[in-house]
CSV table of C-alpha atoms and ligand atoms in Angstrom, one decimal:
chain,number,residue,atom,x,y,z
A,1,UNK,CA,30.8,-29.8,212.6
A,2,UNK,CA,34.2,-31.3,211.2
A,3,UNK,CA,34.9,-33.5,207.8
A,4,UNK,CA,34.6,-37.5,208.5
A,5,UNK,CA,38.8,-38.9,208.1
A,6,UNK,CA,39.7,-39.0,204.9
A,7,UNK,CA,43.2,-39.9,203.4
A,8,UNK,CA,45.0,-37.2,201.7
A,9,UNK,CA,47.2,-37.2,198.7
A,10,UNK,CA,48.6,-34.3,196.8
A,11,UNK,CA,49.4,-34.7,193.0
A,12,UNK,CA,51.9,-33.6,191.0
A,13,UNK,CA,50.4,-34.2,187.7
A,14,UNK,CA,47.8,-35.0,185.3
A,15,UNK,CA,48.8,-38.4,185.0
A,16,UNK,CA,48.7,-38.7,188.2
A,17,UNK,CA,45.7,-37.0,189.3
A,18,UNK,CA,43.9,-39.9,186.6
A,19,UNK,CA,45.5,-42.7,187.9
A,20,UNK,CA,44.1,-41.9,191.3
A,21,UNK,CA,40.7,-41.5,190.2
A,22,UNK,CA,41.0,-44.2,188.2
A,23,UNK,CA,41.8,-46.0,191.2
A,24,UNK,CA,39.5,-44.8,194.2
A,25,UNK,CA,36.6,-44.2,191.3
A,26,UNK,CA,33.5,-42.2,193.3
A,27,UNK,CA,35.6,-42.1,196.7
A,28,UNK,CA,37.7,-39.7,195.4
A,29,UNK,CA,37.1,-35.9,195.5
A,30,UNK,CA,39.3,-33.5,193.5
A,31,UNK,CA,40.3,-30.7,195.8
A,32,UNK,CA,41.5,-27.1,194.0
A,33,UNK,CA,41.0,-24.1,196.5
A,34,UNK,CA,38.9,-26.1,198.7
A,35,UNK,CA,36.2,-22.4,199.4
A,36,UNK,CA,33.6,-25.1,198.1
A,37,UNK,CA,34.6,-28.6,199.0
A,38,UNK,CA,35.6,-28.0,202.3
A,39,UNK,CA,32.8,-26.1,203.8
A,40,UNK,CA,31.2,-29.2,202.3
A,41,UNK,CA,33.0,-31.8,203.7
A,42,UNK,CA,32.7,-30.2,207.2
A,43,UNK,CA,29.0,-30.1,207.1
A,44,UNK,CA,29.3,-33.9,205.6
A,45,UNK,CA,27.1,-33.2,202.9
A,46,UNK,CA,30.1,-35.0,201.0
A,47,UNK,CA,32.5,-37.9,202.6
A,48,UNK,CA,35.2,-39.1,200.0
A,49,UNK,CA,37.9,-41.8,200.8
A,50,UNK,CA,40.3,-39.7,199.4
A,51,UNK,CA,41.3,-36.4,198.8
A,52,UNK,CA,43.4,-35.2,195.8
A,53,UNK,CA,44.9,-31.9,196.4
A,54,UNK,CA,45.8,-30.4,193.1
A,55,UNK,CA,47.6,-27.4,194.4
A,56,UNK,CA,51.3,-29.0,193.1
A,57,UNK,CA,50.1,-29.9,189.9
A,58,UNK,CA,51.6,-27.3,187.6
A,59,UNK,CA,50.4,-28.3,184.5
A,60,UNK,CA,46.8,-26.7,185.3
A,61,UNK,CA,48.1,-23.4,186.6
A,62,UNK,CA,48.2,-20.1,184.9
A,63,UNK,CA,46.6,-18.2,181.8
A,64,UNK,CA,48.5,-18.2,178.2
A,65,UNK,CA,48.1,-16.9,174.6
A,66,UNK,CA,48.9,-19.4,171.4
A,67,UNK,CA,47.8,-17.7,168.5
A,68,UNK,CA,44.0,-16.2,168.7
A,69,UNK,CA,43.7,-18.7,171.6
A,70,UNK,CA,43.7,-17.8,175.6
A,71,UNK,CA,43.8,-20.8,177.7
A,72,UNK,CA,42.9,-20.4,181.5
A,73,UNK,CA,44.0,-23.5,183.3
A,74,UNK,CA,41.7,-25.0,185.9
A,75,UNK,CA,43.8,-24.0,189.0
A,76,UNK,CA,44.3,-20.1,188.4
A,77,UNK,CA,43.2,-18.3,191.1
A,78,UNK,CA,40.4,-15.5,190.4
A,79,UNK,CA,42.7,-13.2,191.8
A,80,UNK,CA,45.5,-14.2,189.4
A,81,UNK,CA,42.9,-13.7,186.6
A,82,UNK,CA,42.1,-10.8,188.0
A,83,UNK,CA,45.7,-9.5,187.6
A,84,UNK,CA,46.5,-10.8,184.4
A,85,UNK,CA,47.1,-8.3,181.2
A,86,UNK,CA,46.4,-11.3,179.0
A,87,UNK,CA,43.1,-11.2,180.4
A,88,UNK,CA,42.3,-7.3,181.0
A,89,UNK,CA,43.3,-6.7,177.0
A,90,UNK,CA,41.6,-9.8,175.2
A,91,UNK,CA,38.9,-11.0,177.9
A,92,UNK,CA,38.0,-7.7,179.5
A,93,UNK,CA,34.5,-9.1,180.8
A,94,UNK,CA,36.0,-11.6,183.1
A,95,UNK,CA,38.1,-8.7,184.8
A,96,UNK,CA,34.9,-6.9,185.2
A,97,UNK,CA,33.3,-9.9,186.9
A,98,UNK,CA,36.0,-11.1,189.2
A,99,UNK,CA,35.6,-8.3,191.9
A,100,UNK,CA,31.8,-9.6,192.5
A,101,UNK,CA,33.5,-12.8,193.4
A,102,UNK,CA,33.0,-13.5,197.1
A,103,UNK,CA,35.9,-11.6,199.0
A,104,UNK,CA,39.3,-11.4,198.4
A,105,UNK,CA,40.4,-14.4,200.9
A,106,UNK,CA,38.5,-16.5,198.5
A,107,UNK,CA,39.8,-14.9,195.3
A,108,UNK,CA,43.0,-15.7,196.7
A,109,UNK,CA,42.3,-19.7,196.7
A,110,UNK,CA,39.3,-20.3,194.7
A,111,UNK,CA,40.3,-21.4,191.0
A,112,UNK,CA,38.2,-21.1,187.6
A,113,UNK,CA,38.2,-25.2,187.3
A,114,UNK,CA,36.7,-25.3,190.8
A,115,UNK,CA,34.1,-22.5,190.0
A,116,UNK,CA,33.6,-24.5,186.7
A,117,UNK,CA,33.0,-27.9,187.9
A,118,UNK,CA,31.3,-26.6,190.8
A,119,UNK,CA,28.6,-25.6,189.1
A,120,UNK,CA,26.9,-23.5,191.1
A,121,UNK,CA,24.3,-21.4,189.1
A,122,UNK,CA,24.4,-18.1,190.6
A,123,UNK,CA,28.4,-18.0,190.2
A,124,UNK,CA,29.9,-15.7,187.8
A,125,UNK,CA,32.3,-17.9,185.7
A,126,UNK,CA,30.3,-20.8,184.5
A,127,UNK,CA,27.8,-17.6,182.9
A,128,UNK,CA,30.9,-16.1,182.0
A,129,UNK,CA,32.5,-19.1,180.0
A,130,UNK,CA,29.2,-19.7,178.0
A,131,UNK,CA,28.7,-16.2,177.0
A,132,UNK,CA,32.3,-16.3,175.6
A,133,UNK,CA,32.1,-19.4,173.9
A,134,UNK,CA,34.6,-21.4,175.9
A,135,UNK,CA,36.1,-24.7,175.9
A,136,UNK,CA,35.8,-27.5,178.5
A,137,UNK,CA,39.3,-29.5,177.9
A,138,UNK,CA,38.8,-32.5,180.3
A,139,UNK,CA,41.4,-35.2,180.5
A,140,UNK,CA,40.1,-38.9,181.6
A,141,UNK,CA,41.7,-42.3,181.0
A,142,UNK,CA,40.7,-42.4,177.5
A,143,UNK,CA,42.9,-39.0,176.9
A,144,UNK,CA,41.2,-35.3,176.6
A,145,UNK,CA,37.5,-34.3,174.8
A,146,UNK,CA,36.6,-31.0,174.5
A,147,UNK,CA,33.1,-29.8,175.5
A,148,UNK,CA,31.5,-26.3,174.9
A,149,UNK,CA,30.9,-24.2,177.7
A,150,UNK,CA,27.0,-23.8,176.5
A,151,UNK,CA,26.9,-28.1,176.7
A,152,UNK,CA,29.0,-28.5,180.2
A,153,UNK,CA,26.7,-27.3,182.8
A,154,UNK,CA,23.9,-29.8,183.0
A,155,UNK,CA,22.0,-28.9,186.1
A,156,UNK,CA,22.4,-27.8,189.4
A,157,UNK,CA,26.1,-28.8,190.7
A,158,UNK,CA,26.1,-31.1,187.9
A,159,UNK,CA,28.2,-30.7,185.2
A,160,UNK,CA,29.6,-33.0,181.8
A,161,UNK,CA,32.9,-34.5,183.7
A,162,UNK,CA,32.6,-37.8,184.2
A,163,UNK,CA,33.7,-39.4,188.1
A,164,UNK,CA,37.2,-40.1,186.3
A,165,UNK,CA,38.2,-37.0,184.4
A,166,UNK,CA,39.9,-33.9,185.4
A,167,UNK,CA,39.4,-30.5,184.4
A,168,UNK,CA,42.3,-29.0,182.5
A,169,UNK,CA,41.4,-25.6,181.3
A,170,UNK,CA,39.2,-23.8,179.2
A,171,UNK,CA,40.3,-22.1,176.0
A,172,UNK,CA,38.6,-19.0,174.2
A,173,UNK,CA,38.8,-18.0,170.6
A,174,UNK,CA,40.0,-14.3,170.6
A,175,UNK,CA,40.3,-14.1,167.3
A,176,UNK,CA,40.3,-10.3,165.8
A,177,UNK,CA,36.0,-9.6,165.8
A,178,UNK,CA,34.9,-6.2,166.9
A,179,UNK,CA,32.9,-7.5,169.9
A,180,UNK,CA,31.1,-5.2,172.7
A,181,UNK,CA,30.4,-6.4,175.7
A,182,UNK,CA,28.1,-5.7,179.0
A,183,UNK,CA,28.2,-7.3,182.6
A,184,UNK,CA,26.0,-6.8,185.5
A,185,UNK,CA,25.2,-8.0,188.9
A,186,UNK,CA,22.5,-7.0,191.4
A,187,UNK,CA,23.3,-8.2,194.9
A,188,UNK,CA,22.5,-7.1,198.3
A,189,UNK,CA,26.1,-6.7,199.3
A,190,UNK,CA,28.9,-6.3,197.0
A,191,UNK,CA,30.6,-9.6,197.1
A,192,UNK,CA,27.6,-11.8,198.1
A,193,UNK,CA,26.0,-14.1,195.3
A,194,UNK,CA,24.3,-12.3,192.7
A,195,UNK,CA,20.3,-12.1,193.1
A,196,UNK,CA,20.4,-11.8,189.1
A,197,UNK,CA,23.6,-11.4,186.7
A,198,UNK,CA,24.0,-10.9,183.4
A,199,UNK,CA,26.7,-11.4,181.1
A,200,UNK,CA,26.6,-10.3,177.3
A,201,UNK,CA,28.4,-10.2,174.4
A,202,UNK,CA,27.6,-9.0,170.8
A,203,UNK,CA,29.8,-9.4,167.8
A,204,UNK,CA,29.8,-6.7,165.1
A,205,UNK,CA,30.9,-6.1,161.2
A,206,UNK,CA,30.2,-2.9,159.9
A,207,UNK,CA,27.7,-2.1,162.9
A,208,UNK,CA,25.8,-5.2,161.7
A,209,UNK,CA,25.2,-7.8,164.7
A,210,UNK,CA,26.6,-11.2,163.7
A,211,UNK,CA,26.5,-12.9,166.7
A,212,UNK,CA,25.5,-12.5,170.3
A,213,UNK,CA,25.0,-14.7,173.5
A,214,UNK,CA,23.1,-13.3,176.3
A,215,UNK,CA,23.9,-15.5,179.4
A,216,UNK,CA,22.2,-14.8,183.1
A,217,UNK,CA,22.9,-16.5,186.2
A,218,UNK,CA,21.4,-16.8,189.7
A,219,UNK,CA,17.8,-17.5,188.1
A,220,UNK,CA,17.9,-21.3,186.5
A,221,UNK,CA,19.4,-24.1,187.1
A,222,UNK,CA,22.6,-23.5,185.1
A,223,UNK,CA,23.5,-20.6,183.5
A,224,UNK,CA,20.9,-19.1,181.2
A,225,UNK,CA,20.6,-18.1,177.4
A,226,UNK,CA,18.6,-15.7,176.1
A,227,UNK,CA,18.6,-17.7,172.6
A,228,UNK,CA,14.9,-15.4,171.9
A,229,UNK,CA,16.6,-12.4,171.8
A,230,UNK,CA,19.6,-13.3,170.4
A,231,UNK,CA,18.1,-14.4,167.3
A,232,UNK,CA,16.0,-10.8,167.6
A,233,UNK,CA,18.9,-8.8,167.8
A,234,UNK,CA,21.0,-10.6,164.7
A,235,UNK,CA,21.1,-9.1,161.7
A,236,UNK,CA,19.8,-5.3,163.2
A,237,UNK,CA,22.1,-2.4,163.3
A,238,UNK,CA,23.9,-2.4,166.5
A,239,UNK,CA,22.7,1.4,167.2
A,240,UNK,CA,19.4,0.3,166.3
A,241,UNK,CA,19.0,-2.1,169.4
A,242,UNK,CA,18.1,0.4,171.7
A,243,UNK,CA,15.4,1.7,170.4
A,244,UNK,CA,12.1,1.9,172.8
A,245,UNK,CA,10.7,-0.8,170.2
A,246,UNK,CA,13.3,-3.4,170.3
A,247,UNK,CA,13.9,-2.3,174.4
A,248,UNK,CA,10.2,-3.0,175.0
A,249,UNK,CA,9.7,-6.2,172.8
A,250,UNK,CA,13.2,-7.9,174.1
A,251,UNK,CA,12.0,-7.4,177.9
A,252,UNK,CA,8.9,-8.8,177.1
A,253,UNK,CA,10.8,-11.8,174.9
A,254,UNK,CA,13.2,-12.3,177.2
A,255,UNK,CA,10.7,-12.6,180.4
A,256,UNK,CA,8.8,-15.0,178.8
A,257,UNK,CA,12.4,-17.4,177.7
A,258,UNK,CA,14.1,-17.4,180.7
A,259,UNK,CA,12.3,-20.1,183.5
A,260,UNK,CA,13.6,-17.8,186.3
A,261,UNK,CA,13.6,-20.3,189.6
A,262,UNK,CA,13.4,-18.6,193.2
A,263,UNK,CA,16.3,-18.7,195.8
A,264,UNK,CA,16.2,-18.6,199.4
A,265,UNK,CA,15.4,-14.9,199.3
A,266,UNK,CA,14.1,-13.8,196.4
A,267,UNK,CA,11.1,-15.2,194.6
A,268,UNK,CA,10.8,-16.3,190.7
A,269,UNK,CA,8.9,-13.5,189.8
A,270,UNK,CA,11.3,-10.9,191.4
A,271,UNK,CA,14.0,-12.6,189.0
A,272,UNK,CA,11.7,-12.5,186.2
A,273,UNK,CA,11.6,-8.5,186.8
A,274,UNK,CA,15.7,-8.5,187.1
A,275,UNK,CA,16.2,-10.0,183.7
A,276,UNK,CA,14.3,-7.5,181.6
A,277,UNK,CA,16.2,-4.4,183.6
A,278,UNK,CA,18.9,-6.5,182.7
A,279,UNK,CA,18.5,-6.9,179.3
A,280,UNK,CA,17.5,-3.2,178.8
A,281,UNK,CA,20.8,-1.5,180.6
A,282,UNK,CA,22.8,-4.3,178.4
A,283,UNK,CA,21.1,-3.3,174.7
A,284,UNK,CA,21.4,0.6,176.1
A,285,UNK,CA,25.0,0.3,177.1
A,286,UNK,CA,26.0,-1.4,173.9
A,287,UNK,CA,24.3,0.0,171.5
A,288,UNK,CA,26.0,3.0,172.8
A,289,UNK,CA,29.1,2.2,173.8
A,290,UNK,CA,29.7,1.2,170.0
A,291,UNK,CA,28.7,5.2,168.5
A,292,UNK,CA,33.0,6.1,170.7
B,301,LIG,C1,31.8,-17.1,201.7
B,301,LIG,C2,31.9,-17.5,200.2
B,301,LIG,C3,31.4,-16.7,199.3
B,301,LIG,C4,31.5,-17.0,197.9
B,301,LIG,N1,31.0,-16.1,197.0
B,301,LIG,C5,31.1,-16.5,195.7
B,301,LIG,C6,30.6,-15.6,194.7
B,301,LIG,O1,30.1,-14.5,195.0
B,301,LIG,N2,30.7,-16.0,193.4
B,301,LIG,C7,31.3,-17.2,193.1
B,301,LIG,O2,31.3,-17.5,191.9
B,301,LIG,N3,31.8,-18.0,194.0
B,301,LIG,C8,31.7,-17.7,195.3
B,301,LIG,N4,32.3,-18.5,196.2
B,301,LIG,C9,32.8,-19.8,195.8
B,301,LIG,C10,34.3,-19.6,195.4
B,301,LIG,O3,34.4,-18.9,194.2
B,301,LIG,C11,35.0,-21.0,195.2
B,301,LIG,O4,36.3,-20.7,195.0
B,301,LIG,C12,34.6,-21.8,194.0
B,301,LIG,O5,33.2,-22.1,194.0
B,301,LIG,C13,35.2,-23.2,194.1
B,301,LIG,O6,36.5,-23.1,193.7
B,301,LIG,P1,37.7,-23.8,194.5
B,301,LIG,O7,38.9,-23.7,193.7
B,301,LIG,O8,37.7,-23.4,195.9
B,301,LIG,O9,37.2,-25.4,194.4
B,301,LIG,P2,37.0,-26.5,195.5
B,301,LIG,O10,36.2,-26.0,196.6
B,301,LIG,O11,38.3,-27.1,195.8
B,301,LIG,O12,36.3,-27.6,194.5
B,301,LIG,C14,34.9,-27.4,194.1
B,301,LIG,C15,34.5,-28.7,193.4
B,301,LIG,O13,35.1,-28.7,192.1
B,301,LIG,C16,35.9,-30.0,192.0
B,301,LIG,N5,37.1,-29.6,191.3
B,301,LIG,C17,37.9,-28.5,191.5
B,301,LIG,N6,38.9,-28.4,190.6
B,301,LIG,C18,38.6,-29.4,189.7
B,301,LIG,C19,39.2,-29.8,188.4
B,301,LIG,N7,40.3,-29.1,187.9
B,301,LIG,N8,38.7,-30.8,187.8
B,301,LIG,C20,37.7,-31.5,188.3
B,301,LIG,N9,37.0,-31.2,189.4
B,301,LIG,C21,37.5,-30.2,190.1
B,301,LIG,C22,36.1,-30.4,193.4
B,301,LIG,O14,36.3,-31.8,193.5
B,301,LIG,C23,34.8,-30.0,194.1
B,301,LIG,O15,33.8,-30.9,193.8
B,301,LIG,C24,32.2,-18.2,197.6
B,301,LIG,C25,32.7,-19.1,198.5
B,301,LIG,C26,32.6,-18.7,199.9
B,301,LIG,C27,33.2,-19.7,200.9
């Protein structure tokens, strides 16, 4: 099938980009690498007036450092994050996920603001931004607000950007924390969606666990907190996590907290088995990986 007509306009700037969809309102569709929107519009399951094509805008390309600060902007490619040194040294989880990202065709041209806004639960950076406490800077008419990650993805494709506001970036706080991290995909074939992901960090002082989010995706909705065991594991000793008690009571914890939802292949209660072999290699690996 092809797309319905549709006018076509590429942007050159923020401004711009608001003033259009301030203008064509719910017509409009944003288009960043197009491996989502256009499969989309092709199968008509979406039929805009309008297309904005934000490949010229500038302003929302590339990942930089200010201070404890890393900013990705909204149309860096995953393969461009998956080059980047910035990202490798202060956001190592991210380089670990990118390769489970679809192919590299897609990598090429798919962008972290259309993965974002997207909001497709079993893709790798909306689970990613929460667990790393990221930043939602949207830009509108009314100038930018900043949203947490953990508060942005609403629902199934439905996220907190309202019809006339843009994606700019997201920003994470790097600051100097001793942090340990784990990430994990099961899927039939290496590049395909995840059946069940995890994503995990754990903040440490003095081998004392301060903080921790424990994100999943492919199994709700959204992406998916494990706020049960997080509030378990604070407090403990981070070598002390992998113990058989703590392994058996936060697979049990986390089973019950996490509403897994079945997928076209695989059924709620398979999920429901996924998260607590999750959880386990994630306490094990990190709770070791902090004795080097
Ligand atoms: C065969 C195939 C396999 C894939 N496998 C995976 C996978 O394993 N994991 C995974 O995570 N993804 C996967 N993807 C999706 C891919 O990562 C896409 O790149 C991504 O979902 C959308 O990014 P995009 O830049 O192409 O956005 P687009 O398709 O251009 O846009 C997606 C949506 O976001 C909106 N949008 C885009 N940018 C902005 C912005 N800055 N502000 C506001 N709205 C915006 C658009 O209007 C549109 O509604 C796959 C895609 C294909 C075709």
């Amino acid at each position: 099938m092809k797309a319905a007509e549709f006018n076509y306009q590429r942007a050159r700037s923020i401004q711009e980009v608001i003033e259009l969809l301030d203008q064509y309102g719910d017509n409009a569709k944003l288009m960043a690498g197009g491996q989502s929107l256009l499969p989309s519009l092709n199968m008509r399951l979406s039929n805009p007036e309008i297309l904005i094509d934000l490949q010229s805008v500038t302003e929302l390309k590339g990942i930089s450092q200010v201070g404890q600060v890393i900013k990705i902007g909204a149309m860096t490619t995953h393969t461009e994050i998956e080059n980047s040194a910035l990202i490798q040294e202060h956001l190592p989880i991210l380089s670990e996920a990118v390769p489970h990202i679809a192919h590299r065709a897609i990598r090429n041209l798919g962008t972290w603001g259309g993965s974002c806004v997207y909001g497709d639960p079993a893709a790798e950076w909306p689970a990613c931004a929460v667990a790393l406490n990221g930043v939602m800077v949207l830009q509108g008419p009314k100038g930018e607000r900043r949203v947490l990650a953990k508060d942005f993805f609403l629902d199934l494709y439905t996220t907190a950007l309202e019809t006339n506001e843009i994606l700019v970036a997201t920003e994470f706080d790097v600051s100097k924390t001793t942090r340990k991290h784990y990430f994990e995909e099961l899927s039939r074939r290496h590049g395909d969606y995840a059946v069940t992901g995890i994503v995990a960090q754990v903040i440490i002082d003095q081998d004392v666990i301060v903080d921790s989010r424990i994100v999943y995706f492919s199994v709700a909705s959204t992406p998916a907190m494990a706020s049960g065991v997080q509030a378990l594991i604070k407090g403990k000793n981070i070598h002390s996590i992998a113990t058989p008690e703590i392994i058996a009571q936060a697979t049990q914890l986390v089973r019950s907290e996490i509403a897994t939802l079945a997928d076209l292949t695989n059924t709620a209660q398979m999920k429901t088995h996924l998260v607590g072999v999750l959880l386990e290699r994630a306490l094990k690996h990190i709770a070791n990986s902090s004795r080097r």
